[in-house]
PDB file of C-alpha atoms in Angstrom:
ATOM      1  CA  MET A   1      44.963  28.786 -37.842  1.00 56.00           C
ATOM      2  CA  ALA A   2      44.923  27.217 -34.507  1.00 62.00           C
ATOM      3  CA  ALA A   3      42.097  25.065 -33.348  1.00 61.00           C
ATOM      4  CA  HIS A   4      40.003  26.165 -30.459  1.00 59.00           C
ATOM      5  CA  ALA A   5      40.921  24.253 -27.310  1.00 59.00           C
ATOM      6  CA  ALA A   6      38.300  23.445 -24.751  1.00 59.00           C
ATOM      7  CA  LEU A   7      38.983  24.481 -21.209  1.00 53.00           C
ATOM      8  CA  PRO A   8      39.652  21.584 -18.844  1.00 54.00           C
ATOM      9  CA  ALA A   9      36.947  20.899 -16.312  1.00 54.00           C
ATOM     10  CA  ARG A  10      37.686  21.974 -12.769  1.00 56.00           C
ATOM     11  CA  GLY A  11      37.078  19.212 -10.320  1.00 51.00           C
ATOM     12  CA  ARG A  12      34.567  16.535 -10.936  1.00 53.00           C
ATOM     13  CA  ALA A  13      31.124  17.172 -12.299  1.00 50.00           C
ATOM     14  CA  THR A  14      28.404  17.217  -9.686  1.00 55.00           C
ATOM     15  CA  THR A  15      24.667  17.343  -9.938  1.00 55.00           C
ATOM     16  CA  SER A  16      23.109  20.714  -9.504  1.00 56.00           C
ATOM     17  CA  THR A  17      21.382  21.788  -6.355  1.00 58.00           C
ATOM     18  CA  ARG A  18      18.151  22.042  -8.312  1.00 57.00           C
ATOM     19  CA  SER A  19      18.187  18.403  -9.384  1.00 59.00           C
ATOM     20  CA  ARG A  20      19.018  17.239  -5.876  1.00 61.00           C
ATOM     21  CA  THR A  21      16.161  19.302  -4.465  1.00 63.00           C
ATOM     22  CA  ARG A  22      13.790  17.968  -7.130  1.00 67.00           C
ATOM     23  CA  GLY A  23      14.828  14.414  -6.188  1.00 84.00           C
ATOM     24  CA  TRP A  24      13.718  14.945  -2.605  1.00 90.00           C
ATOM     25  CA  ALA A  25      10.704  17.210  -3.240  1.00 93.00           C
ATOM     26  CA  LEU A  26       8.164  14.501  -4.095  1.00 93.00           C
ATOM     27  CA  PRO A  27       9.190  11.988  -1.412  1.00 95.00           C
ATOM     28  CA  ALA A  28       9.306  14.719   1.248  1.00 95.00           C
ATOM     29  CA  THR A  29       5.896  16.053   0.304  1.00 95.00           C
ATOM     30  CA  LEU A  30       4.327  12.595   0.276  1.00 96.00           C
ATOM     31  CA  GLY A  31       5.998  11.796   3.587  1.00 96.00           C
ATOM     32  CA  VAL A  32       4.695  14.931   5.302  1.00 96.00           C
ATOM     33  CA  ILE A  33       1.150  14.361   4.035  1.00 97.00           C
ATOM     34  CA  TYR A  34       1.230  10.687   4.964  1.00 97.00           C
ATOM     35  CA  GLY A  35       2.640  11.336   8.439  1.00 96.00           C
ATOM     36  CA  TRP A  36       0.113  14.064   9.150  1.00 95.00           C
ATOM     37  CA  TYR A  37      -2.743  11.816   7.986  1.00 95.00           C
ATOM     38  CA  ALA A  38      -1.552   8.847  10.048  1.00 94.00           C
ATOM     39  CA  ALA A  39      -1.445  11.023  13.185  1.00 93.00           C
ATOM     40  CA  PHE A  40      -4.853  12.509  12.289  1.00 93.00           C
ATOM     41  CA  ILE A  41      -6.461   9.072  11.942  1.00 92.00           C
ATOM     42  CA  GLN A  42      -5.009   7.825  15.214  1.00 90.00           C
ATOM     43  CA  LYS A  43      -6.022  11.006  17.053  1.00 86.00           C
ATOM     44  CA  SER A  44      -9.786  10.437  16.536  1.00 81.00           C
ATOM     45  CA  GLY A  45     -10.900  13.428  18.583  1.00 80.00           C
ATOM     46  CA  ALA A  46      -8.403  13.079  21.428  1.00 82.00           C
ATOM     47  CA  PRO A  47      -5.899  15.821  22.284  1.00 87.00           C
ATOM     48  CA  VAL A  48      -2.546  15.857  20.542  1.00 87.00           C
ATOM     49  CA  THR A  49       0.138  13.897  22.407  1.00 91.00           C
ATOM     50  CA  TRP A  50       3.834  13.123  21.926  1.00 93.00           C
ATOM     51  CA  GLY A  51       2.868   9.645  20.806  1.00 92.00           C
ATOM     52  CA  LEU A  52       0.948  11.078  17.885  1.00 93.00           C
ATOM     53  CA  PHE A  53       3.814  13.320  17.011  1.00 94.00           C
ATOM     54  CA  TRP A  54       6.260  10.421  16.908  1.00 96.00           C
ATOM     55  CA  LEU A  55       3.809   8.256  14.956  1.00 95.00           C
ATOM     56  CA  GLY A  56       3.472  10.945  12.325  1.00 95.00           C
ATOM     57  CA  LEU A  57       7.176  11.705  12.185  1.00 97.00           C
ATOM     58  CA  ILE A  58       8.289   8.077  11.905  1.00 97.00           C
ATOM     59  CA  SER A  59       5.576   7.299   9.336  1.00 97.00           C
ATOM     60  CA  ALA A  60       6.647  10.334   7.290  1.00 97.00           C
ATOM     61  CA  VAL A  61      10.351   9.442   7.382  1.00 97.00           C
ATOM     62  CA  VAL A  62       9.775   5.781   6.518  1.00 97.00           C
ATOM     63  CA  LEU A  63       7.484   6.507   3.570  1.00 97.00           C
ATOM     64  CA  ALA A  64       9.672   9.350   2.236  1.00 97.00           C
ATOM     65  CA  GLY A  65      12.747   7.107   2.489  1.00 97.00           C
ATOM     66  CA  ALA A  66      11.043   4.239   0.693  1.00 97.00           C
ATOM     67  CA  VAL A  67       9.774   6.459  -2.117  1.00 96.00           C
ATOM     68  CA  TYR A  68      13.198   8.067  -2.516  1.00 96.00           C
ATOM     69  CA  GLY A  69      14.892   4.659  -2.496  1.00 95.00           C
ATOM     70  CA  LEU A  70      12.575   3.304  -5.192  1.00 94.00           C
ATOM     71  CA  HIS A  71      13.223   6.346  -7.331  1.00 90.00           C
ATOM     72  CA  ARG A  72      17.005   5.927  -6.909  1.00 91.00           C
ATOM     73  CA  ILE A  73      17.110   2.238  -7.941  1.00 89.00           C
ATOM     74  CA  ARG A  74      14.488   2.407 -10.685  1.00 80.00           C
ATOM     75  CA  ARG A  75      16.921   1.673 -13.509  1.00 78.00           C
ATOM     76  CA  ALA A  76      18.614  -1.231 -11.738  1.00 85.00           C
ATOM     77  CA  LEU A  77      15.416  -3.320 -11.403  1.00 86.00           C
ATOM     78  CA  PRO A  78      13.585  -5.191 -14.128  1.00 85.00           C
ATOM     79  CA  ARG A  79      10.126  -3.826 -14.837  1.00 85.00           C
ATOM     80  CA  GLU A  80       8.364  -6.709 -13.095  1.00 89.00           C
ATOM     81  CA  VAL A  81      10.276  -6.259  -9.849  1.00 93.00           C
ATOM     82  CA  HIS A  82      10.006  -2.494 -10.027  1.00 91.00           C
ATOM     83  CA  ALA A  83       6.238  -2.671 -10.472  1.00 93.00           C
ATOM     84  CA  ALA A  84       5.932  -5.198  -7.638  1.00 96.00           C
ATOM     85  CA  ALA A  85       7.986  -2.904  -5.369  1.00 96.00           C
ATOM     86  CA  TRP A  86       5.699   0.025  -6.020  1.00 96.00           C
ATOM     87  CA  GLY A  87       2.663  -2.212  -5.475  1.00 97.00           C
ATOM     88  CA  GLY A  88       4.081  -3.535  -2.214  1.00 97.00           C
ATOM     89  CA  LEU A  89       4.877  -0.052  -0.969  1.00 97.00           C
ATOM     90  CA  ALA A  90       1.406   1.265  -1.845  1.00 98.00           C
ATOM     91  CA  GLY A  91      -0.302  -1.769  -0.346  1.00 98.00           C
ATOM     92  CA  ILE A  92       1.651  -1.563   2.906  1.00 97.00           C
ATOM     93  CA  ALA A  93       1.042   2.172   3.180  1.00 97.00           C
ATOM     94  CA  VAL A  94      -2.696   2.008   2.629  1.00 97.00           C
ATOM     95  CA  GLY A  95      -3.097  -1.094   4.807  1.00 97.00           C
ATOM     96  CA  PHE A  96      -1.228   0.600   7.661  1.00 97.00           C
ATOM     97  CA  LEU A  97      -3.376   3.746   7.411  1.00 96.00           C
ATOM     98  CA  TYR A  98      -6.517   1.673   7.378  1.00 96.00           C
ATOM     99  CA  SER A  99      -5.370  -0.344  10.361  1.00 95.00           C
ATOM    100  CA  LEU A 100      -5.046   2.849  12.385  1.00 94.00           C
ATOM    101  CA  SER A 101      -8.821   3.368  12.177  1.00 92.00           C
ATOM    102  CA  ASP A 102      -9.443   0.412  14.534  1.00 89.00           C
ATOM    103  CA  VAL A 103     -10.636  -2.135  12.001  1.00 94.00           C
ATOM    104  CA  SER A 104      -9.788  -5.826  11.984  1.00 95.00           C
ATOM    105  CA  ILE A 105      -6.352  -6.825  10.705  1.00 96.00           C
ATOM    106  CA  LEU A 106      -8.004  -9.043   8.104  1.00 97.00           C
ATOM    107  CA  SER A 107      -9.875  -6.150   6.487  1.00 97.00           C
ATOM    108  CA  ALA A 108      -6.717  -3.968   6.578  1.00 96.00           C
ATOM    109  CA  THR A 109      -4.745  -6.779   4.922  1.00 97.00           C
ATOM    110  CA  VAL A 110      -7.351  -7.375   2.261  1.00 97.00           C
ATOM    111  CA  LEU A 111      -7.517  -3.666   1.400  1.00 97.00           C
ATOM    112  CA  GLY A 112      -3.708  -3.474   1.326  1.00 97.00           C
ATOM    113  CA  LEU A 113      -3.551  -6.477  -1.037  1.00 98.00           C
ATOM    114  CA  ILE A 114      -6.216  -5.018  -3.354  1.00 98.00           C
ATOM    115  CA  VAL A 115      -4.496  -1.623  -3.522  1.00 98.00           C
ATOM    116  CA  GLY A 116      -1.075  -3.178  -3.864  1.00 98.00           C
ATOM    117  CA  GLY A 117      -2.230  -5.452  -6.678  1.00 98.00           C
ATOM    118  CA  GLY A 118      -3.853  -2.574  -8.523  1.00 98.00           C
ATOM    119  CA  VAL A 119      -0.809  -0.354  -8.241  1.00 97.00           C
ATOM    120  CA  ALA A 120       1.541  -3.189  -9.292  1.00 97.00           C
ATOM    121  CA  ALA A 121      -0.611  -3.919 -12.321  1.00 97.00           C
ATOM    122  CA  GLY A 122      -0.810  -0.246 -13.260  1.00 96.00           C
ATOM    123  CA  ALA A 123       2.908   0.264 -12.774  1.00 93.00           C
ATOM    124  CA  PHE A 124       3.736  -2.848 -14.814  1.00 93.00           C
ATOM    125  CA  TYR A 125       1.526  -1.610 -17.638  1.00 93.00           C
ATOM    126  CA  LEU A 126       3.172   1.805 -17.563  1.00 90.00           C
ATOM    127  CA  TYR A 127       6.713   0.348 -17.556  1.00 85.00           C
ATOM    128  CA  TYR A 128       5.863  -2.217 -20.256  1.00 85.00           C
ATOM    129  CA  THR A 129       4.360   0.321 -22.636  1.00 87.00           C
ATOM    130  CA  HIS A 130       7.112   2.907 -22.127  1.00 82.00           C
ATOM    131  CA  GLU A 131      10.164   1.051 -23.430  1.00 73.00           C
ATOM    132  CA  ASP A 132      12.044   1.123 -26.695  1.00 65.00           C
ATOM    133  CA  ALA A 133      12.280  -1.680 -29.273  1.00 56.00           C
ATOM    134  CA  ALA A 134      15.330  -3.214 -27.539  1.00 61.00           C
ATOM    135  CA  GLY A 135      13.499  -3.552 -24.203  1.00 63.00           C
ATOM    136  CA  ARG A 136      15.293  -0.669 -22.438  1.00 69.00           C
ATOM    137  CA  PRO A 137      13.151   1.667 -20.447  1.00 63.00           C
ATOM    138  CA  ALA A 138      12.496   5.019 -22.042  1.00 66.00           C
ATOM    139  CA  PRO A 139      14.133   7.992 -20.349  1.00 65.00           C
ATOM    140  CA  TYR A 140      12.047   9.676 -17.672  1.00 58.00           C
TER     141      TYR A 140
END
């Protein structure tokens, strides 16, 4: 009896469209919500202008790109640096939104540092408790 031969693969293996869409779904959604909220805060009762449109669009693209980038390099960073990156991103994002409401730069910085520190501590705890015995991160 002859052994069953596997068919050779045609071309190289690529990721499916579904996984690529899933990779962009969360960052795009967060970016749209963040950009809309940034423009909404800056508007403060005034009519909509092109400046508000560009503020919202640029804010959305920057946040979505940063979230997507952190998701892409998550395995390459040690857990301490990865947690600090998420904390820095969250602190900068919240501090920027708070600064749009015409408060002092000191209060926006303090709020950003508090939020960033909390997110970094929470992310570090999550990464530290979700690893195997050899110190490798558990699969997501």
